[in-house]
mmCIF file of C-alpha atoms and ligand atoms in Angstrom:
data_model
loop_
_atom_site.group_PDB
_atom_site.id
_atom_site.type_symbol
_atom_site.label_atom_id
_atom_site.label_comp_id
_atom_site.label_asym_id
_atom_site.label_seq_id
_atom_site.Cartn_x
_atom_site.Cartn_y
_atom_site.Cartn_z
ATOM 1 C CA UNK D 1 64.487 47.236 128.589
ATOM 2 C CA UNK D 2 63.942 43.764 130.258
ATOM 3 C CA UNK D 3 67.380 44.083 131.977
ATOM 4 C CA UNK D 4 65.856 47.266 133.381
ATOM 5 C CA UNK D 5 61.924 46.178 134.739
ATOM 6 C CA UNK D 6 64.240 43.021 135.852
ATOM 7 C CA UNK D 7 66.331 45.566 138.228
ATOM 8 C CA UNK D 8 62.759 46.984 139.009
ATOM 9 C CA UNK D 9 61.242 43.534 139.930
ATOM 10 C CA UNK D 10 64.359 42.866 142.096
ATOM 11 C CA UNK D 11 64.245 46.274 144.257
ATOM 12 C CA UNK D 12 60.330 45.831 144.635
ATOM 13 C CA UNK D 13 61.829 42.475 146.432
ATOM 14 C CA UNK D 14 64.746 43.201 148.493
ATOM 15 C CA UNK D 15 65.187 47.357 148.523
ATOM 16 C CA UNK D 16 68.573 47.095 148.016
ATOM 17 C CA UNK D 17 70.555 47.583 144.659
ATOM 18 C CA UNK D 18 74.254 48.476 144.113
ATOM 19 C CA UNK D 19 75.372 51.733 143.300
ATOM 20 C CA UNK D 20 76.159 50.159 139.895
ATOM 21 C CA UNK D 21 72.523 49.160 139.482
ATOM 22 C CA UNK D 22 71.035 52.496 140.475
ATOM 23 C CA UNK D 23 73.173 53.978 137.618
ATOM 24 C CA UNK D 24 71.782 51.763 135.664
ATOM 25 C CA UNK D 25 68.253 52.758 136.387
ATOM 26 C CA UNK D 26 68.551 56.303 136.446
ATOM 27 C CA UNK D 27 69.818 56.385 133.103
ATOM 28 C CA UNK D 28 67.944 53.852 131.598
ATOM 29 C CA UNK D 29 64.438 56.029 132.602
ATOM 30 C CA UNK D 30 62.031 56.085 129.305
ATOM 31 C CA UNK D 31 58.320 56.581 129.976
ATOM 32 C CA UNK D 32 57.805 53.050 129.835
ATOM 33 C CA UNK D 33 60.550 52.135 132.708
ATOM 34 C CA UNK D 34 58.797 55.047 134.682
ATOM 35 C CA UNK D 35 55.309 53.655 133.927
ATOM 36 C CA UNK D 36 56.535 50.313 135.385
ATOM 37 C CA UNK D 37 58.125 51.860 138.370
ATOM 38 C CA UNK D 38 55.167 53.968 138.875
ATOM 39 C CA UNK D 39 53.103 50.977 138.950
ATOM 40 C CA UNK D 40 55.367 48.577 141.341
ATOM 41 C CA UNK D 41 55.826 52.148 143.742
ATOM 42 C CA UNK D 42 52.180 52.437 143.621
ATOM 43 C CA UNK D 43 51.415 48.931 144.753
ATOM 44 C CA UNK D 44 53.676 48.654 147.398
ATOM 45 C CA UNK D 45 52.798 52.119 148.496
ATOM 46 C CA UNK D 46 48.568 51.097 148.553
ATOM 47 C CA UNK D 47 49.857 47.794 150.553
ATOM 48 C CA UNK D 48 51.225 49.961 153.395
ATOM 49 C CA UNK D 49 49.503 53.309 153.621
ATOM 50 C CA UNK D 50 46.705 52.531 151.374
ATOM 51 C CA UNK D 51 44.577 55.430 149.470
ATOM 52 C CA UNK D 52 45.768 57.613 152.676
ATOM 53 C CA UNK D 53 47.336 60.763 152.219
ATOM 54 C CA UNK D 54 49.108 62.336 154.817
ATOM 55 C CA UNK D 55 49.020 66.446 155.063
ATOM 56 C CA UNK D 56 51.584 68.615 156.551
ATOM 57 C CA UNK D 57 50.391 72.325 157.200
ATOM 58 C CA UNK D 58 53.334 74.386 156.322
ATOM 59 C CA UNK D 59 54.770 77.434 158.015
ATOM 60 C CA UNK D 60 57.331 79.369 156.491
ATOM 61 C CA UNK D 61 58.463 81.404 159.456
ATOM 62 C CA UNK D 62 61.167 83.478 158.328
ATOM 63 C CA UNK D 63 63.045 84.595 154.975
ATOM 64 C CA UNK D 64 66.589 85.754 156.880
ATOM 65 C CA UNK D 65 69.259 83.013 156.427
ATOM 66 C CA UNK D 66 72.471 83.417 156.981
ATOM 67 C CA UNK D 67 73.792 80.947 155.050
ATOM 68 C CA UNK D 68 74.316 81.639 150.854
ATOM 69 C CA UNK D 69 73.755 77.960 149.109
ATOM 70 C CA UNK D 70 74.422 79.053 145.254
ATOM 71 C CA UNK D 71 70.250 77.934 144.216
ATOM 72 C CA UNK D 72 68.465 79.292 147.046
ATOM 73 C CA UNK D 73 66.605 82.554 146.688
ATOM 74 C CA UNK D 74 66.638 83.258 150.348
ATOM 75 C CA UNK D 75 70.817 83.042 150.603
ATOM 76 C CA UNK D 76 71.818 85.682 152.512
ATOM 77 C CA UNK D 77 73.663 87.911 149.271
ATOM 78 C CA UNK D 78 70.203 87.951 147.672
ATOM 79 C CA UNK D 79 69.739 91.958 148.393
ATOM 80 C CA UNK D 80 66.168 91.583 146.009
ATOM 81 C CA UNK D 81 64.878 89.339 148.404
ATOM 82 C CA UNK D 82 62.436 90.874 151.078
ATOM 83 C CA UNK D 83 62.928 89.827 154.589
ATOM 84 C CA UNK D 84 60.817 89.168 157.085
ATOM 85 C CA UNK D 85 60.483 86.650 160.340
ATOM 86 C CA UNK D 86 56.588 85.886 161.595
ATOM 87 C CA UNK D 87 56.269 86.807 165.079
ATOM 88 C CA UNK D 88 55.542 83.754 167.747
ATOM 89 C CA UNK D 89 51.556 84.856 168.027
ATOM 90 C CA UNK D 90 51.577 84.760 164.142
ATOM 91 C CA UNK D 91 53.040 81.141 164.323
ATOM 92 C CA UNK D 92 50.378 80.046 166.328
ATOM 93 C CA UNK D 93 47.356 81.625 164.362
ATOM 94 C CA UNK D 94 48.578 79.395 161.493
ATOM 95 C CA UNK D 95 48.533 76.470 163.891
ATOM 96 C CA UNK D 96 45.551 77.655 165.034
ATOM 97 C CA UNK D 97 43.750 77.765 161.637
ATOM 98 C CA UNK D 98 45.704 74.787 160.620
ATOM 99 C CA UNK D 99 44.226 72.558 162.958
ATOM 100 C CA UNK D 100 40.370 74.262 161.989
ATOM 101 C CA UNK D 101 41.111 72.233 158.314
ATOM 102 C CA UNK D 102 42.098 68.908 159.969
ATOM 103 C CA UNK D 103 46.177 69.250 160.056
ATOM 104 C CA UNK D 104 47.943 67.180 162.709
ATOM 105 C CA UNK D 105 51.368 68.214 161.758
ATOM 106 C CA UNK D 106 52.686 71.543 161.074
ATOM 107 C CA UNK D 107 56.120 71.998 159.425
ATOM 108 C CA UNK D 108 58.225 75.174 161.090
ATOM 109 C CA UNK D 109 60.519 75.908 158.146
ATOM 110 C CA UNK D 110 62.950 78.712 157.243
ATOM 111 C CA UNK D 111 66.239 80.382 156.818
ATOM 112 C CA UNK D 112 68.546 79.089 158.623
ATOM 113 C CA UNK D 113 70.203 81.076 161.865
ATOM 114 C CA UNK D 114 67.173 83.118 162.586
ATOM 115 C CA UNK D 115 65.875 81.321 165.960
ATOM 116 C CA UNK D 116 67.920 80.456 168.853
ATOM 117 C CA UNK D 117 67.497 77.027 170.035
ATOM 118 C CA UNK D 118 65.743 78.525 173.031
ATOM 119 C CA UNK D 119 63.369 80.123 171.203
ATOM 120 C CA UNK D 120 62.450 77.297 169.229
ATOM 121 C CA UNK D 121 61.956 74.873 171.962
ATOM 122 C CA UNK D 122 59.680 77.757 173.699
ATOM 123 C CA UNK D 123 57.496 77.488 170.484
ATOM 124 C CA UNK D 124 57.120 73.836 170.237
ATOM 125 C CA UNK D 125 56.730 73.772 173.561
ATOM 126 C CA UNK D 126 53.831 76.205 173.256
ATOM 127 C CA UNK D 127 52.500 74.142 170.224
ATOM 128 C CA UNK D 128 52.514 71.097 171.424
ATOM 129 C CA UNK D 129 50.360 72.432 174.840
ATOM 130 C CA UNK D 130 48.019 73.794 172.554
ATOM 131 C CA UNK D 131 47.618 71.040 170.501
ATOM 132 C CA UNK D 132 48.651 67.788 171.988
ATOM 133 C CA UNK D 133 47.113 65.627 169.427
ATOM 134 C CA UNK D 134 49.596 67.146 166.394
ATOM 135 C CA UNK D 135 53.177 66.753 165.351
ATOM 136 C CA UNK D 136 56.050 69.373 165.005
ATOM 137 C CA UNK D 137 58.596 69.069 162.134
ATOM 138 C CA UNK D 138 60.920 71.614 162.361
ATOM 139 C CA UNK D 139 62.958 72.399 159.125
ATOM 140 C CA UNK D 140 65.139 75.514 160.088
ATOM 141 C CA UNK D 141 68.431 74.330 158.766
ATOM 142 C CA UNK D 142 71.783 73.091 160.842
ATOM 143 C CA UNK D 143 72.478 73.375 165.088
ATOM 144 C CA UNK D 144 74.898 72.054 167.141
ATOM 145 C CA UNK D 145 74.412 68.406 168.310
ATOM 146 C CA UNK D 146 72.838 69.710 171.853
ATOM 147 C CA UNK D 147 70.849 72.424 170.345
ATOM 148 C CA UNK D 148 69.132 69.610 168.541
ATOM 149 C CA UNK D 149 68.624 67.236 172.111
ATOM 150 C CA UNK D 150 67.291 70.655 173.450
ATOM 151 C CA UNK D 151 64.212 70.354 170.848
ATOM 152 C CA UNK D 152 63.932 66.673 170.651
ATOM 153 C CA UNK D 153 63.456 67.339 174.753
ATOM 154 C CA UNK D 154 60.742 70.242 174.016
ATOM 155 C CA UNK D 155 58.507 67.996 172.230
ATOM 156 C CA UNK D 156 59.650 68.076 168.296
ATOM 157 C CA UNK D 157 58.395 64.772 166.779
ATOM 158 C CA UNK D 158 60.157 65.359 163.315
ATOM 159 C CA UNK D 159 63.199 67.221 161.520
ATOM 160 C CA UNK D 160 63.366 67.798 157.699
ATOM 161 C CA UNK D 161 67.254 68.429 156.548
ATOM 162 C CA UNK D 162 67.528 67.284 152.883
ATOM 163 C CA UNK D 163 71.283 66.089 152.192
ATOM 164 C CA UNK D 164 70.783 68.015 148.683
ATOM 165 C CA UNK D 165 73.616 65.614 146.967
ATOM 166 C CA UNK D 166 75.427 62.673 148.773
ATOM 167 C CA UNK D 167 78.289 63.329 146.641
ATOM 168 C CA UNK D 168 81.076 65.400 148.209
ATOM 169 C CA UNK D 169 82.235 66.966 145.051
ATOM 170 C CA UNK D 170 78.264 68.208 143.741
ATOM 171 C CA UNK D 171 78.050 69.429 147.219
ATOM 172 C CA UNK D 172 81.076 71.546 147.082
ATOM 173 C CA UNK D 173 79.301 73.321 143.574
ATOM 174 C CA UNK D 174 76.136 73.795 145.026
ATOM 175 C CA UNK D 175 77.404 75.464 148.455
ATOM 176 C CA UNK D 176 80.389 78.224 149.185
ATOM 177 C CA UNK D 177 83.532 76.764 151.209
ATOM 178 C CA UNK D 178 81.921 78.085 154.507
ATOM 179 C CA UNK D 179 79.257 75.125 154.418
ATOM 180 C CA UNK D 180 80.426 71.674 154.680
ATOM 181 C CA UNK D 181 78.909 68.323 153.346
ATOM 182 C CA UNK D 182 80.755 66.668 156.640
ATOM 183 C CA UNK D 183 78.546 68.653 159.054
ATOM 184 C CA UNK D 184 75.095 68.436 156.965
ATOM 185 C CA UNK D 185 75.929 64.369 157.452
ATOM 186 C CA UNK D 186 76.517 65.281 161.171
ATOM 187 C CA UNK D 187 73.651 66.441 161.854
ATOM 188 C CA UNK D 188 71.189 63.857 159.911
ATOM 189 C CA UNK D 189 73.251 61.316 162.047
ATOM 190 C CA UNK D 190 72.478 63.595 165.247
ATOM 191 C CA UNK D 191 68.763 63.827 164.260
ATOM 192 C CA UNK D 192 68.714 59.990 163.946
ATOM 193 C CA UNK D 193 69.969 59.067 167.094
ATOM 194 C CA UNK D 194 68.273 61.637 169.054
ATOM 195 C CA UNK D 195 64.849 60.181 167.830
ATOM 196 C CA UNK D 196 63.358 62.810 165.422
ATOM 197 C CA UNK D 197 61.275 61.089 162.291
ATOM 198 C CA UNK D 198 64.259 62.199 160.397
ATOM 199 C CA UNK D 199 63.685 63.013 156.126
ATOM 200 C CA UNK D 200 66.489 63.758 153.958
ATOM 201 C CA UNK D 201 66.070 64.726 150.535
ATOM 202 C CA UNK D 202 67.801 66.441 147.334
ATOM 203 C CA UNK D 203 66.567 68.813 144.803
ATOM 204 C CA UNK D 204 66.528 66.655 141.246
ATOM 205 C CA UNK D 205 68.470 68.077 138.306
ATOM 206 C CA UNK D 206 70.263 70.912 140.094
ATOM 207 C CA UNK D 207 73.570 72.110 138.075
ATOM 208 C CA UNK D 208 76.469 69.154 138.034
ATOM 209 C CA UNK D 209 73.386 66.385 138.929
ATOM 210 C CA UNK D 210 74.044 63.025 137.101
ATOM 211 C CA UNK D 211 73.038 59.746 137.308
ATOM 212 C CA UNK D 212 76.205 58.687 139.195
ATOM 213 C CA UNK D 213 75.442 61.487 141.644
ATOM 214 C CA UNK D 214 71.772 60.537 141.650
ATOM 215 C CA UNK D 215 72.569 56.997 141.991
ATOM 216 C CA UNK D 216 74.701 57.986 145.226
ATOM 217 C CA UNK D 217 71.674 59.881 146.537
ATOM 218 C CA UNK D 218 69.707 56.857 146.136
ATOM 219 C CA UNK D 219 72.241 54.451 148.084
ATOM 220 C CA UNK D 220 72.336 56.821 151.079
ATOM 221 C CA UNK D 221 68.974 56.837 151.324
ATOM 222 C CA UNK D 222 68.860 52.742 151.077
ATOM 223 C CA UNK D 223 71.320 52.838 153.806
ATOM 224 C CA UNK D 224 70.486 56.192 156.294
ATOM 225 C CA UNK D 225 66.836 54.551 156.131
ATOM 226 C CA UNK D 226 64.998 58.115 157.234
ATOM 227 C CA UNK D 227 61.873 58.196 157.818
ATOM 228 C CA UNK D 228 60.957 60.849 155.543
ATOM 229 C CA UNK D 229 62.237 62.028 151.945
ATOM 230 C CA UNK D 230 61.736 65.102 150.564
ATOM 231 C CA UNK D 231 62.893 65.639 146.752
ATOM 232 C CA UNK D 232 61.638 68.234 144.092
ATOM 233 C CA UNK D 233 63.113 69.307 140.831
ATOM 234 C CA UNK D 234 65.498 72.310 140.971
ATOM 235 C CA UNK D 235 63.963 75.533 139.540
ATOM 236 C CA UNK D 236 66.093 78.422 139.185
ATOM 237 C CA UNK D 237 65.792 81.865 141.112
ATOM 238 C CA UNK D 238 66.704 84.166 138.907
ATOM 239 C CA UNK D 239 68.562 86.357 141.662
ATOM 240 C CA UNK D 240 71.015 83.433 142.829
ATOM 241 C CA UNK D 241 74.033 82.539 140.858
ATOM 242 C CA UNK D 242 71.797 79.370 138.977
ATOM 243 C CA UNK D 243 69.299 81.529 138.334
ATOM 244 C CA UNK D 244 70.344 80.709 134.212
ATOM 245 C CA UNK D 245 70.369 77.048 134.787
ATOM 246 C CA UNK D 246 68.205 74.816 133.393
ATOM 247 C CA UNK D 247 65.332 73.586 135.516
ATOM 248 C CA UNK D 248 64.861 70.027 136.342
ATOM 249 C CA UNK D 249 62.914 67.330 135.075
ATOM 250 C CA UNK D 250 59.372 67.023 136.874
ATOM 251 C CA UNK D 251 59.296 63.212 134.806
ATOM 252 C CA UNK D 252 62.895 62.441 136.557
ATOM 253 C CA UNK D 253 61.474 63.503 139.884
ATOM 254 C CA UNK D 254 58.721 61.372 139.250
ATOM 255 C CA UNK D 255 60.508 58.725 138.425
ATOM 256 C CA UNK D 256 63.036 58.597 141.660
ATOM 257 C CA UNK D 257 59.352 59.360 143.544
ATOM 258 C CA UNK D 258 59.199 55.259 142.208
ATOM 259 C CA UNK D 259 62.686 54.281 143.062
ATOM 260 C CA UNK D 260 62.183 55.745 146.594
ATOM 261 C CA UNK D 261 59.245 54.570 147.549
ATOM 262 C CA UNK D 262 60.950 50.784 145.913
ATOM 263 C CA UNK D 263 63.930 51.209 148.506
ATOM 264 C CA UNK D 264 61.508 51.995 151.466
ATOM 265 C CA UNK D 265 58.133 50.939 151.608
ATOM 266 C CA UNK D 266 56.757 52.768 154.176
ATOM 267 C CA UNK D 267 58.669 56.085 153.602
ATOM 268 C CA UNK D 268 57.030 59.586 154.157
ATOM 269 C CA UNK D 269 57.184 61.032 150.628
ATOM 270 C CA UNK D 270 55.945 64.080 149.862
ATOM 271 C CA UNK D 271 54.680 65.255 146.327
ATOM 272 C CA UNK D 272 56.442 68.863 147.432
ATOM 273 C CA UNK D 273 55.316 72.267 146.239
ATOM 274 C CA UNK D 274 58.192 72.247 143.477
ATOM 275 C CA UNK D 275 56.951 69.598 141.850
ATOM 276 C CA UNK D 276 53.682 70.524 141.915
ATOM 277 C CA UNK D 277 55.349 74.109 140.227
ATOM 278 C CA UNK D 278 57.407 72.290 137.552
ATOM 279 C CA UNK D 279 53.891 70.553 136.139
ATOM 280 C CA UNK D 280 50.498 71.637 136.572
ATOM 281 C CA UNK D 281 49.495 68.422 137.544
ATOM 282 C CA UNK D 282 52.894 67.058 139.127
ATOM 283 C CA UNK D 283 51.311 66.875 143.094
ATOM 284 C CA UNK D 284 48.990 64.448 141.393
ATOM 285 C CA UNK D 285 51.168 62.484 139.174
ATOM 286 C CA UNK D 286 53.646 62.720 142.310
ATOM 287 C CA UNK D 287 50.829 60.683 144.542
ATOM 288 C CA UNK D 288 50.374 58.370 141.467
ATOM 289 C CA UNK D 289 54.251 57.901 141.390
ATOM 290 C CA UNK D 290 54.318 56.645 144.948
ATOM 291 C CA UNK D 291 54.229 59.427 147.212
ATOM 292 C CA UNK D 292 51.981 59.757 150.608
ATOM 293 C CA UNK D 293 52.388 63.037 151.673
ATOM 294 C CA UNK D 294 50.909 66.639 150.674
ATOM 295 C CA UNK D 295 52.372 69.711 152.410
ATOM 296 C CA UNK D 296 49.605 72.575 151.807
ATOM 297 C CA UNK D 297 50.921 76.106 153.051
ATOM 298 C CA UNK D 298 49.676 77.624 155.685
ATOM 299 C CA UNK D 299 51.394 80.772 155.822
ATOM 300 C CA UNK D 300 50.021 83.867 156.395
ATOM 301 C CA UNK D 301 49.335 85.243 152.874
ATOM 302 C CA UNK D 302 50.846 88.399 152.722
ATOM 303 C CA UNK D 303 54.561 86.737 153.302
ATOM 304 C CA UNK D 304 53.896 83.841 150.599
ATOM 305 C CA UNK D 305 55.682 85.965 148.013
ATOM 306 C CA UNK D 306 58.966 86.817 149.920
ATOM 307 C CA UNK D 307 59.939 82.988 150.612
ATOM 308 C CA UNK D 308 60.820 82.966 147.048
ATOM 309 C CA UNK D 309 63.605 79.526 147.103
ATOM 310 C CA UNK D 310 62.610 79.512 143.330
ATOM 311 C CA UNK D 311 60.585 81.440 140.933
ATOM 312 C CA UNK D 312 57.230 80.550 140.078
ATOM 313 C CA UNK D 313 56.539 78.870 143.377
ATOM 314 C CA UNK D 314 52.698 78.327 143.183
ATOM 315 C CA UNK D 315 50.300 78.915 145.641
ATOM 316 C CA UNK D 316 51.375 81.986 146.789
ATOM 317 C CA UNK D 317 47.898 84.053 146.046
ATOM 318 C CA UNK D 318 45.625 81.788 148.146
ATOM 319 C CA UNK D 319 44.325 81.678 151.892
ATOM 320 C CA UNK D 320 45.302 78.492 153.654
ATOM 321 C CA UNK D 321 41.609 77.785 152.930
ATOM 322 C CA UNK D 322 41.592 77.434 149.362
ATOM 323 C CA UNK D 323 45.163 75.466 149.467
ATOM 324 C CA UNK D 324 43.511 72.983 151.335
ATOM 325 C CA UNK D 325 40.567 72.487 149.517
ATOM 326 C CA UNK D 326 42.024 72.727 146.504
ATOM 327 C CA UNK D 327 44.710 69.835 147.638
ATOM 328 C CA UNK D 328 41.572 67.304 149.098
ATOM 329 C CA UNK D 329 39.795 67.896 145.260
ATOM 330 C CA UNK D 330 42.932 67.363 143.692
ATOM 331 C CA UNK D 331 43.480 63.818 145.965
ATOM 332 C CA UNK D 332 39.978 63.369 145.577
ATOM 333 C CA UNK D 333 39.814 63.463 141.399
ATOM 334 C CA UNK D 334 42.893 60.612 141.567
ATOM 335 C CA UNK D 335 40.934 58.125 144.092
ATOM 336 C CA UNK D 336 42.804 59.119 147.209
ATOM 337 C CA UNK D 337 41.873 61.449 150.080
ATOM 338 C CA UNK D 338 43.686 63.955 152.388
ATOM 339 C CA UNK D 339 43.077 62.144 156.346
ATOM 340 C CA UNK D 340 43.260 63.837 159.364
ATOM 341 C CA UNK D 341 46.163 62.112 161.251
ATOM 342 C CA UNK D 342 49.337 63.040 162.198
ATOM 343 C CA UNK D 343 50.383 60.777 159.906
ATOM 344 C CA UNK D 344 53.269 58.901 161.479
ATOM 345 C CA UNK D 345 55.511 56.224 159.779
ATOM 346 C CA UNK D 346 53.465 52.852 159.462
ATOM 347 C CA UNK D 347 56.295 49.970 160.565
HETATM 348 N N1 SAH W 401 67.033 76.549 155.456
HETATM 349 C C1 SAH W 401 66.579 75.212 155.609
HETATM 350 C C2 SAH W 401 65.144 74.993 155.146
HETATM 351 C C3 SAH W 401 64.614 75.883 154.068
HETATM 352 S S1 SAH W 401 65.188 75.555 152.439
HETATM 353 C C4 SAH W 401 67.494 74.255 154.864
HETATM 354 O O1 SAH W 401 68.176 74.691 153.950
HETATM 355 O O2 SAH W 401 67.523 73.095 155.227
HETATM 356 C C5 SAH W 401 64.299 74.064 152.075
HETATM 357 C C6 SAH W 401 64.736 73.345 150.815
HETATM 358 O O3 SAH W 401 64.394 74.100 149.670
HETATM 359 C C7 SAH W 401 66.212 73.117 150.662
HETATM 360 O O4 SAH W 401 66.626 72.004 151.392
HETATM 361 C C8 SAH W 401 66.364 72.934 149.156
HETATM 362 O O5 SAH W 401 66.425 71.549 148.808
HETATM 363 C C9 SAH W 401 65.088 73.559 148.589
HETATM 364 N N2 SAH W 401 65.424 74.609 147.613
HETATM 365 C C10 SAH W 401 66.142 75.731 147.834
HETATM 366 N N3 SAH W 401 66.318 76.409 146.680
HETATM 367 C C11 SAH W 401 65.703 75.699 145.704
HETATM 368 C C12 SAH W 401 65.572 75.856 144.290
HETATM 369 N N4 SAH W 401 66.114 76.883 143.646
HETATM 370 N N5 SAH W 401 64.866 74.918 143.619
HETATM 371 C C13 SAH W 401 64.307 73.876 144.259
HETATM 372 N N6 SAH W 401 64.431 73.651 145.581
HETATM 373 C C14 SAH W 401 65.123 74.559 146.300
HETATM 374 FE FE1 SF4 W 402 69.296 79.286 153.580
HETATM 375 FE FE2 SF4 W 402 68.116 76.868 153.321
HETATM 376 FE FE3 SF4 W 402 68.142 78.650 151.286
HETATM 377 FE FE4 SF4 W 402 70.425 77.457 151.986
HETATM 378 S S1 SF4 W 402 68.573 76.429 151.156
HETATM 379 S S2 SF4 W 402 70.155 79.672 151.561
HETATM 380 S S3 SF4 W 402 70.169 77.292 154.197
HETATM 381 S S4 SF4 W 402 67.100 78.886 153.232
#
């Protein structure tokens, strides 16, 4: 135990452990090492960003992907999930009604191979006329290395790609052989350089997920230093080949919530919808873990069921209205509060 809060004091220090170390963490968790962690996130996290949380309104524009990741209840085999793709003028009413509640940022995320590059860069183009003051992440899967400079050029401020495993091997069991672990790296490193906020992430306890893998996932984020980190626990779909698998841990998720925000101090971490599914109160705990970011959707409500990644997802029966309010009392009963910002990195 003392060998352990000693690895915690150190990381608080100097963000950097060895892959050794990180095993060594990961493993070690107990609700007292996660209490600790939770407390030395929490402080570091209050030093940069304060009681501030930053809110993302999300869009989930389409349900058609065309790629088949084993977990995901939108892969393209999935013949029980409904289909649809919102139309640009439906986009923009979300914006629209985003920005009524106070959002600076909306998220554009969805299957993947549904929008030409074109058409995306005509939407944030639009978006960003409309609404100067707010940032676009788009999260709409892999392009090409100049489809990518074509949206950075249209005005996109940020682009969410989670890695999903920095292991080779785990990636290869979460993914068929058409999708490759070598081009998902490409195009973080793309991202990067172009100048998008750039946020990886990985789903926590999806099937072959161990604390060697975890403790790789960890690393690359010490050393790809995004900007943004998205991670939630897997939860199966019951339509997807994991749909038997057991779910992951919302307490492990918490706890890396803590190592992440150790490794990077001012990271953009979002207490993400899965979490918030895998424990009633796991947005909350999430915050009080270390996280900084809340990501409220703002889809239109009669599509909320059919962008079904997992089962359960919650939130699916209310307006964007009610998510929102809902989210500031939420913030609000923990001693933090929901600000409208675009909520940029803090250097
Ligand atoms: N198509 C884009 C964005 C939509 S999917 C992409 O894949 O990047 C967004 C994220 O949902 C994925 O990165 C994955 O980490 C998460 N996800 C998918 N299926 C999930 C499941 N069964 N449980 C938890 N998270 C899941
Ligand atoms: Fe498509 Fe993304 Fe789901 Fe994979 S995770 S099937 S790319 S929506």
């Amino acid at each position: 135990m003392m060998k352990h809060e000693a690895l915690i004091d150190r990381l608080a220090q100097t963000h950097t452990l060895t892959l050794a170390e990180y095993e060594v963490l990961v493993a070690g968790q107990t609700p007292a090492l996660a209490a600790y962690a939770a407390q030395r996130a929490d402080a570091l996290r209050r030093a940069v960003y304060g009681t501030d949380v930053y809110v993302r309104g999300l869009i989930e524009v389409s349900s058609v992907c065309r790629n088949d990741c084993y977990y995901c209840g939108l892969r393209r085999s999935n013949a029980a999930c409904e289909r649809y793709t919102l139309t640009d003028a439906q986009i923009l009413e979300c914006c629209e009604a985003g920005y009524g509640y106070g959002f600076r940022t909306f998220v554009l995320q969805g299957g993947e191979g549904v929008f030409t590059a074109a058409h995306v860069c005509a939407l944030v183009r639009e978006i960003k006329a409309r609404w100067p003051d707010c940032a676009v992440t788009l999260s709409l899967g892999e392009y090409p290395t100049a489809d990518y400079a074509a949206m950075r050029a249209a005005g996109a401020d940020r682009y969410l790609l989670r890695h999903e495993t920095a292991d080779p091997a785990h990636y290869a069991r979460l993914h068929p052989a058409g999708m490759s672990f070598e081009n998902r790296m490409r195009c973080l490193r793309d991202l990067k350089a172009l100048g998008f906020q750039t946020g990886c992430g990985f789903m926590v306890g999806s099937p072959g997920h161990t604390p060697q893998t975890l403790a790789q996932d960890l690393k690359f984020v010490e050393t790809f230093q995004p900007e943004m980190c998205g991670i939630g626990p897997f939860l199966p779909q019951k339509d997807t080949p994991m749909g038997k698998e057991p779910p992951g841990s919302a307490e492990q998720t918490l706890y890396l919530l803590s190592l992440l925000r150790l490794i990077r101090p001012n990271l953009l971490l979002p207490a993400t919808t899965a979490l918030g599914t895998a424990a009633q109160d796991g947005r909350e705990r999430g915050i009080l873990a270390g996280a900084n970011v809340v990501m409220p959707n703002l889809s239109p409500v009669e599509v909320r069921e059919k962008y079904a990644l997992y089962d359960g997802k919650i939130c699916t029966g209310e307006e964007s209205a009610q998510c929102r309010d809902c989210l500031a009392r939420r913030m609000e009963a923990i001693g933090f509060r929901i600000v409208t910002a675009r909520g940029d990195i803090r250097q």
